[in-house]
């Protein structure tokens, strides 16, 4: 929250109000993303989850409220600056370049992390996603939906991020591919990269995060330890309509 220590909090979102035209979408949202922790962002469709992510990333300018990174005000900074601050973004819809090969899609984003580290290399991404090793010379338009999602996640990892944001990373994928994506998400978490995860499978989200928040009509109505929230199925059913 606003008074959270910059030593433990990477991103501090405070009292965000975001509009699309005259439509008030985010109503005073406050959220802290700690260093090295995983946060789940839950809520039914249309509750403001993607708008919150797009506001954090600088694609949408908030009407009021602040976003701080490492204690510095970065509210409404452009997406390229947020990327340079160490955010790896896996958007809903994947965004793979169809006319580039798997290798080109990955290498185009390769860079050192904020402190010069290069833990995630091209070879490590291919080792993480063995299927991409077999498809490295195929164009983005020749890949299945699951393979495109692997490229999207791998491309974000090639930036050596401090924070990974995954917006519906398993949507519309076959069960075996979904299992593979969650395996990689668990691996990312184990390396100490902070994560912010949006996904319809709330059970998987809660199993792979330390803390969870629930959005309802543009407001955060729950902020709780993931394991504790997972142990309240009736409450989850009421909040998420499951």
C-alpha angles and dihedrals in degrees: 000000000000094000096043115130115259086219092068103021120072099181125022116190113190131189097330118188113186128179136192100208105306094341112106104216107165116043111196099316117186122182136160121208109200124212113267095004134114121231124193119212110203135178143116121281115290096022096118104265097129091041089056091052093046090049091050090049094050098246089116123038115224119230089223140348132069143261117204127189116194087346094305122117110247098160111157092358109160119264093253090058092048089051090052088053088063108269118144109198124199102187129204104265095036099242096221114169105244096203095052127078123242089259093049092047089054100041095048090071098039114128142133120272125253092280096040096265121147103191092142112060132167091261093050092051090051090048089051092049106035090179090064090054087064093046101040094123097043120105121248089248090058095059130096119243091260093050090049089053090051089053091049092052092042091050091054091048090052088068088063092231130197091208127034118199114197115188111193093328094171100042115136096358129133116261095251091052091046089055089051092051092051090049089056093045088055090050091050090051092050091057092062098253111143113239137199110196130193116183138143092231096083092179091060091044092053092045091053101042139068097213134019136199128194124213123209122178093339096313133101104239099170132037112173148138107282095231092050092049091048088057091060104070095161091054091047091050090053094047098042103028093236 
